[in-house]
Structures are given as C-alpha cells and as structure tokens.
Amino acid sequence: MPTWMRILIIVLGLLIARAGVRGQEGDELFSETRHDFGVVPRGIVLIHRFRWENRTNSRLEVREVRTSRPEVQTQVWPRSLEPGGVGYVEVEVDGRRWSGEKTAWVQLQIEPGPRVVVLWVRVYCRGDVFA
C-alpha cells in the first residue's frame, strides 16, 4: 500500500474518531475503546481483548475491519451477535516490528447502520530491552 494511502486512512480514522461517530469511551457496544499496553521490551507480541455486547434489539454483524498499522492484527469472535450476545475483538500488536512509542486504531463497521467503532491501542516498545 502506498504511503499516501496509509496517511489518508490514518487521517480519515482520526476524523471519524474526533467527529464523535462512535468509538468514544462509553460506546454502547464496548465497555472500553482504548487500551494502553505501557512500556514493554522489544520483541514481545501483545494481545488485548475488547469485549463487545449487543444491547440492541436486532442482530449485529461486523462487516469490515481496518487497522492503521501492519503490525496490528485483529480477530472478531463472533462476527455476528444476537441481542444480548457477548463477543470479543482481539487486537494483537507485534512488538518484533515495532520500536518506540506507537498508537494504532482498529476500525469496525457494524451493521445494521452502518455503525463505525474505533478501538485504540498504545504501546512503547523499548529498543534497548529485548524479550
């Protein structure tokens, strides 16, 4: 992916988050939308699960998942939830490819809607300490 396209995606994600289109703290589907891994040694793979719950009266489905960085991978379990159902969005950060302080986002498009939720992760991988 060209650099200009990555920059465009990041800017769009920031605009969406700033405009208040879901993804803020207290979103009705997520109890948290931000996670800080803190300071970690370089070379470690970090995993955090964001819990999501369907508090609506209709079935919800994650249609699209985007990340701001190639070092961030996601998995959604399950991709669709019936009313009252609970699932997880697992975010994995590869600290073998990441040095210094980084912030990344995961953008989920959830139907019906479309409803956009942005999840944020932050980590500082120390380059002088290896796992």
Coordinates of N, CA and C in Angstrom, one line a residue:
M1 N 0.9 -1.2 0.0 CA 0.0 0.0 0.0 C 0.9 1.2 0.0
P2 N 0.6 2.2 -0.9 CA 1.5 3.4 -0.9 C 1.4 4.2 0.3
T3 N 2.4 5.0 0.6 CA 2.5 5.8 1.8 C 1.3 6.8 1.9
W4 N 1.0 7.4 0.8 CA 0.0 8.4 0.7 C -1.4 7.8 1.1
M5 N -1.6 6.6 0.8 CA -2.9 5.9 1.1 C -2.9 5.6 2.6
R6 N -1.8 5.2 3.2 CA -1.8 4.9 4.6 C -2.1 6.2 5.4
I7 N -1.4 7.3 4.9 CA -1.7 8.6 5.6 C -3.1 9.0 5.5
L8 N -3.7 8.8 4.3 CA -5.2 9.1 4.1 C -6.0 8.3 5.1
I9 N -5.7 7.0 5.2 CA -6.5 6.1 6.1 C -6.4 6.6 7.5
I10 N -5.2 6.9 7.9 CA -5.0 7.4 9.3 C -5.8 8.7 9.6
V11 N -5.7 9.6 8.6 CA -6.4 10.9 8.8 C -7.9 10.7 8.8
L12 N -8.4 9.8 8.0 CA -9.8 9.6 8.0 C -10.3 8.9 9.3
G13 N -9.4 8.0 9.8 CA -9.8 7.4 11.1 C -9.8 8.4 12.2
L14 N -8.8 9.3 12.2 CA -8.8 10.4 13.3 C -10.0 11.3 13.1
L15 N -10.3 11.6 11.9 CA -11.5 12.5 11.7 C -12.8 11.8 12.2
I16 N -12.9 10.5 11.9 CA -14.1 9.8 12.4 C -14.2 9.8 13.9
A17 N -13.0 9.5 14.5 CA -13.0 9.4 16.0 C -13.3 10.8 16.6
R18 N -12.7 11.8 16.0 CA -12.9 13.2 16.5 C -14.3 13.7 16.3
A19 N -15.0 13.3 15.3 CA -16.3 13.7 15.0 C -17.3 13.1 15.9
G20 N -16.9 12.1 16.7 CA -17.9 11.5 17.6 C -18.8 10.5 17.0
V21 N -18.3 9.9 15.9 CA -19.1 8.9 15.2 C -18.7 7.5 15.9
R22 N -19.3 7.3 17.0 CA -19.0 6.1 17.8 C -17.5 6.0 18.1
G23 N -17.1 4.9 18.8 CA -15.7 4.7 19.1 C -15.2 5.5 20.3
Q24 N -16.1 6.3 20.9 CA -15.6 7.1 22.0 C -15.8 6.3 23.3
E25 N -15.2 6.7 24.4 CA -15.3 6.0 25.6 C -16.8 5.9 25.9
G26 N -17.2 4.7 26.4 CA -18.6 4.5 26.8 C -19.5 4.2 25.6
D27 N -19.0 3.8 24.4 CA -19.8 3.4 23.3 C -20.7 2.3 23.8
E28 N -22.0 2.3 23.3 CA -23.0 1.4 23.9 C -22.7 -0.1 23.6
L29 N -21.8 -0.4 22.7 CA -21.4 -1.8 22.4 C -20.1 -2.2 23.1
F30 N -19.3 -1.3 23.5 CA -18.0 -1.6 24.1 C -17.9 -0.9 25.4
S31 N -17.4 -1.7 26.4 CA -17.2 -1.1 27.7 C -15.9 -0.2 27.7
E32 N -15.0 -0.5 26.8 CA -13.8 0.3 26.7 C -13.4 0.3 25.2
T33 N -12.8 1.4 24.8 CA -12.4 1.6 23.4 C -11.0 1.9 23.3
R34 N -10.2 2.0 24.4 CA -8.8 2.3 24.4 C -8.1 1.4 25.3
H35 N -6.9 1.0 24.9 CA -6.0 0.2 25.8 C -4.6 0.6 25.7
D36 N -3.9 0.8 26.8 CA -2.5 1.2 26.8 C -1.7 0.0 27.4
F37 N -0.8 -0.6 26.5 CA 0.0 -1.7 27.0 C 1.1 -1.2 27.9
G38 N 1.4 0.1 27.9 CA 2.5 0.6 28.7 C 3.9 0.4 28.0
V39 N 4.9 0.4 28.8 CA 6.3 0.2 28.4 C 6.6 -1.3 28.4
V40 N 7.1 -1.8 27.3 CA 7.4 -3.3 27.2 C 8.7 -3.4 26.5
P41 N 9.3 -4.6 26.6 CA 10.6 -4.9 25.9 C 10.3 -5.1 24.4
R42 N 11.2 -4.8 23.6 CA 11.0 -5.0 22.1 C 11.0 -6.5 21.9
G43 N 10.2 -7.0 20.9 CA 10.2 -8.4 20.6 C 9.1 -9.2 21.2
I44 N 8.2 -8.5 21.9 CA 7.1 -9.2 22.5 C 5.9 -9.1 21.7
V45 N 5.0 -10.1 21.7 CA 3.7 -10.0 21.0 C 2.7 -9.7 22.1
L46 N 1.9 -8.6 21.9 CA 0.9 -8.2 22.9 C -0.5 -8.5 22.4
I47 N -1.3 -8.9 23.3 CA -2.7 -9.2 22.9 C -3.7 -8.6 23.9
H48 N -4.7 -7.9 23.4 CA -5.7 -7.4 24.3 C -7.1 -7.7 23.7
R49 N -8.0 -8.1 24.5 CA -9.4 -8.4 24.0 C -10.3 -7.2 24.5
F50 N -11.0 -6.6 23.5 CA -12.0 -5.7 23.7 C -13.4 -6.4 23.7
R51 N -14.1 -6.3 24.8 CA -15.4 -7.0 25.0 C -16.5 -6.2 24.3
W52 N -17.3 -6.9 23.5 CA -18.4 -6.1 22.9 C -19.7 -6.9 23.2
E53 N -20.8 -6.2 23.4 CA -22.1 -6.8 23.8 C -23.2 -6.1 23.0
N54 N -24.1 -7.0 22.5 CA -25.2 -6.5 21.7 C -26.3 -6.1 22.7
R55 N -26.5 -4.8 22.9 CA -27.5 -4.3 23.8 C -28.7 -3.7 23.0
T56 N -28.7 -4.1 21.7 CA -29.8 -3.7 20.9 C -30.9 -4.8 20.8
N57 N -31.9 -4.5 20.0 CA -33.0 -5.5 19.8 C -32.8 -6.2 18.5
S58 N -31.7 -6.0 17.8 CA -31.5 -6.7 16.5 C -30.1 -7.3 16.4
R59 N -30.0 -8.2 15.5 CA -28.7 -8.9 15.3 C -27.7 -7.9 14.7
L60 N -26.5 -7.9 15.2 CA -25.4 -7.1 14.8 C -24.3 -7.9 14.1
E61 N -23.7 -7.4 13.1 CA -22.6 -8.1 12.4 C -21.5 -7.2 12.0
V62 N -20.3 -7.6 12.3 CA -19.1 -6.8 11.9 C -18.8 -7.2 10.5
R63 N -19.0 -6.1 9.6 CA -18.8 -6.3 8.2 C -17.4 -6.1 7.7
E64 N -16.7 -5.1 8.3 CA -15.4 -4.7 7.8 C -14.5 -4.4 9.0
V65 N -13.3 -4.8 9.0 CA -12.3 -4.4 10.0 C -11.1 -3.8 9.3
R66 N -10.6 -2.7 9.8 CA -9.4 -2.0 9.2 C -8.5 -1.6 10.4
T67 N -7.2 -1.7 10.1 CA -6.2 -1.3 11.1 C -5.3 -0.2 10.5
S68 N -4.8 0.6 11.3 CA -3.9 1.7 10.9 C -2.5 1.3 10.6
R69 N -2.1 0.2 11.1 CA -0.7 -0.3 11.0 C -0.6 -1.7 10.7
P70 N 0.4 -2.1 9.9 CA 0.6 -3.5 9.5 C 1.0 -4.4 10.7
E71 N 1.5 -3.8 11.8 CA 1.9 -4.6 13.0 C 0.8 -5.0 13.8
V72 N -0.4 -4.5 13.5 CA -1.6 -4.8 14.3 C -2.5 -5.7 13.5
Q73 N -2.9 -6.8 14.1 CA -3.8 -7.8 13.6 C -5.0 -7.9 14.5
T74 N -6.1 -8.2 13.9 CA -7.4 -8.4 14.7 C -8.1 -9.6 14.3
Q75 N -8.9 -10.1 15.3 CA -9.8 -11.2 15.1 C -11.1 -10.8 15.9
V76 N -12.2 -11.1 15.3 CA -13.5 -10.8 15.9 C -14.2 -12.1 16.2
W77 N -14.7 -12.3 17.5 CA -15.4 -13.6 17.9 C -16.7 -13.2 18.5
P78 N -17.8 -13.6 18.2 CA -18.1 -14.0 16.8 C -18.3 -12.7 16.0
R79 N -18.4 -12.9 14.7 CA -18.6 -11.7 13.8 C -20.0 -11.2 13.8
S80 N -20.9 -12.0 14.3 CA -22.3 -11.5 14.4 C -22.8 -11.9 15.8
L81 N -23.6 -11.0 16.4 CA -24.2 -11.2 17.7 C -25.7 -11.0 17.7
E82 N -26.4 -12.0 18.3 CA -27.8 -11.8 18.6 C -28.0 -10.9 19.7
P83 N -29.2 -10.3 19.9 CA -29.5 -9.4 21.1 C -29.1 -10.1 22.4
G84 N -28.3 -9.4 23.2 CA -27.9 -10.0 24.5 C -26.6 -10.7 24.4
G85 N -26.1 -11.0 23.2 CA -24.9 -11.8 23.0 C -23.6 -11.0 23.3
V86 N -22.5 -11.7 23.7 CA -21.2 -11.1 24.0 C -20.2 -11.7 23.2
G87 N -19.2 -10.9 22.7 CA -18.1 -11.3 21.9 C -16.9 -10.5 22.2
Y88 N -15.8 -10.8 21.5 CA -14.5 -10.1 21.7 C -13.9 -9.7 20.4
V89 N -13.2 -8.6 20.4 CA -12.3 -8.1 19.3 C -10.9 -8.2 19.9
E90 N -10.2 -9.2 19.4 CA -8.8 -9.4 19.9 C -7.9 -8.6 19.0
V91 N -7.1 -7.8 19.6 CA -6.1 -7.0 19.0 C -4.7 -7.5 19.3
E92 N -3.9 -7.8 18.3 CA -2.5 -8.3 18.6 C -1.5 -7.3 18.0
V93 N -0.6 -6.9 18.8 CA 0.5 -6.0 18.4 C 1.8 -6.7 18.4
D94 N 2.4 -6.7 17.2 CA 3.7 -7.4 17.0 C 4.9 -6.5 17.4
G95 N 5.4 -6.6 18.6 CA 6.5 -5.8 19.1 C 7.8 -6.2 18.5
R96 N 7.9 -7.2 17.7 CA 9.1 -7.5 17.0 C 9.3 -6.6 15.8
R97 N 8.3 -5.9 15.4 CA 8.3 -5.0 14.2 C 8.1 -3.6 14.7
W98 N 8.1 -3.3 16.0 CA 7.7 -2.0 16.5 C 8.6 -1.5 17.5
S99 N 9.2 -0.4 17.4 CA 10.1 0.2 18.4 C 9.7 1.6 18.7
G100 N 9.8 2.0 19.9 CA 9.4 3.3 20.3 C 7.9 3.4 20.7
E101 N 7.4 4.6 20.8 CA 6.0 4.8 21.1 C 5.2 4.8 19.9
K102 N 4.1 4.0 19.9 CA 3.2 4.0 18.8 C 1.7 3.9 19.3
T103 N 0.9 4.5 18.5 CA -0.6 4.4 18.7 C -1.2 3.9 17.4
A104 N -2.1 3.0 17.6 CA -2.8 2.5 16.4 C -4.3 2.4 16.7
W105 N -5.1 2.3 15.6 CA -6.5 2.1 15.7 C -7.0 0.9 14.9
V106 N -8.1 0.4 15.4 CA -8.8 -0.6 14.6 C -10.2 -0.1 14.4
Q107 N -10.7 0.0 13.2 CA -12.0 0.5 12.8 C -12.9 -0.6 12.4
L108 N -14.0 -0.7 13.1 CA -15.0 -1.8 12.8 C -16.3 -1.1 12.2
Q109 N -16.7 -1.7 11.1 CA -18.0 -1.3 10.5 C -19.0 -2.4 10.9
I110 N -20.0 -1.9 11.7 CA -21.0 -2.9 12.2 C -22.4 -2.6 11.6
E111 N -23.0 -3.6 11.1 CA -24.4 -3.5 10.5 C -25.4 -4.1 11.5
P112 N -26.7 -3.6 11.5 CA -27.2 -2.6 10.6 C -26.7 -1.2 11.1
G113 N -26.7 -0.3 10.2 CA -26.3 1.0 10.4 C -26.1 1.8 9.2
P114 N -24.9 2.0 8.8 CA -23.6 1.5 9.3 C -23.2 2.2 10.6
R115 N -22.7 1.5 11.5 CA -22.2 2.0 12.8 C -20.7 1.8 12.7
V116 N -19.9 2.8 13.0 CA -18.5 2.7 13.0 C -17.9 2.9 14.4
V117 N -17.1 1.9 14.8 CA -16.5 1.9 16.1 C -15.0 1.9 15.9
V118 N -14.3 2.8 16.6 CA -12.8 2.9 16.6 C -12.2 2.5 17.9
L119 N -11.4 1.5 17.9 CA -10.7 1.0 19.1 C -9.2 1.4 19.0
W120 N -8.7 1.9 20.1 CA -7.3 2.4 20.1 C -6.4 1.6 21.0
V121 N -5.2 1.4 20.5 CA -4.1 0.8 21.4 C -2.9 1.6 21.3
R122 N -2.1 1.6 22.4 CA -0.9 2.4 22.5 C 0.1 1.5 23.2
V123 N 1.4 1.6 22.8 CA 2.5 0.8 23.4 C 3.8 1.6 23.2
Y124 N 4.7 1.4 24.1 CA 6.0 1.9 24.0 C 7.0 0.7 24.1
C125 N 7.5 0.3 22.9 CA 8.5 -0.8 22.9 C 9.9 -0.3 23.1
R126 N 10.6 -0.7 24.1 CA 11.9 -0.2 24.4 C 12.9 -0.9 23.4
G127 N 13.7 -0.2 22.7 CA 14.6 -0.7 21.8 C 15.9 -1.3 22.5
D128 N 16.1 -0.9 23.7 CA 17.3 -1.3 24.4 C 17.1 -2.6 25.3
V129 N 15.8 -3.1 25.4 CA 15.5 -4.3 26.1 C 14.7 -5.2 25.2
F130 N 15.2 -6.5 25.1 CA 14.6 -7.4 24.2 C 13.9 -8.6 25.0
A131 N 12.8 -9.0 24.5 CA 12.1 -10.1 25.2 C 12.7 -11.5 24.7

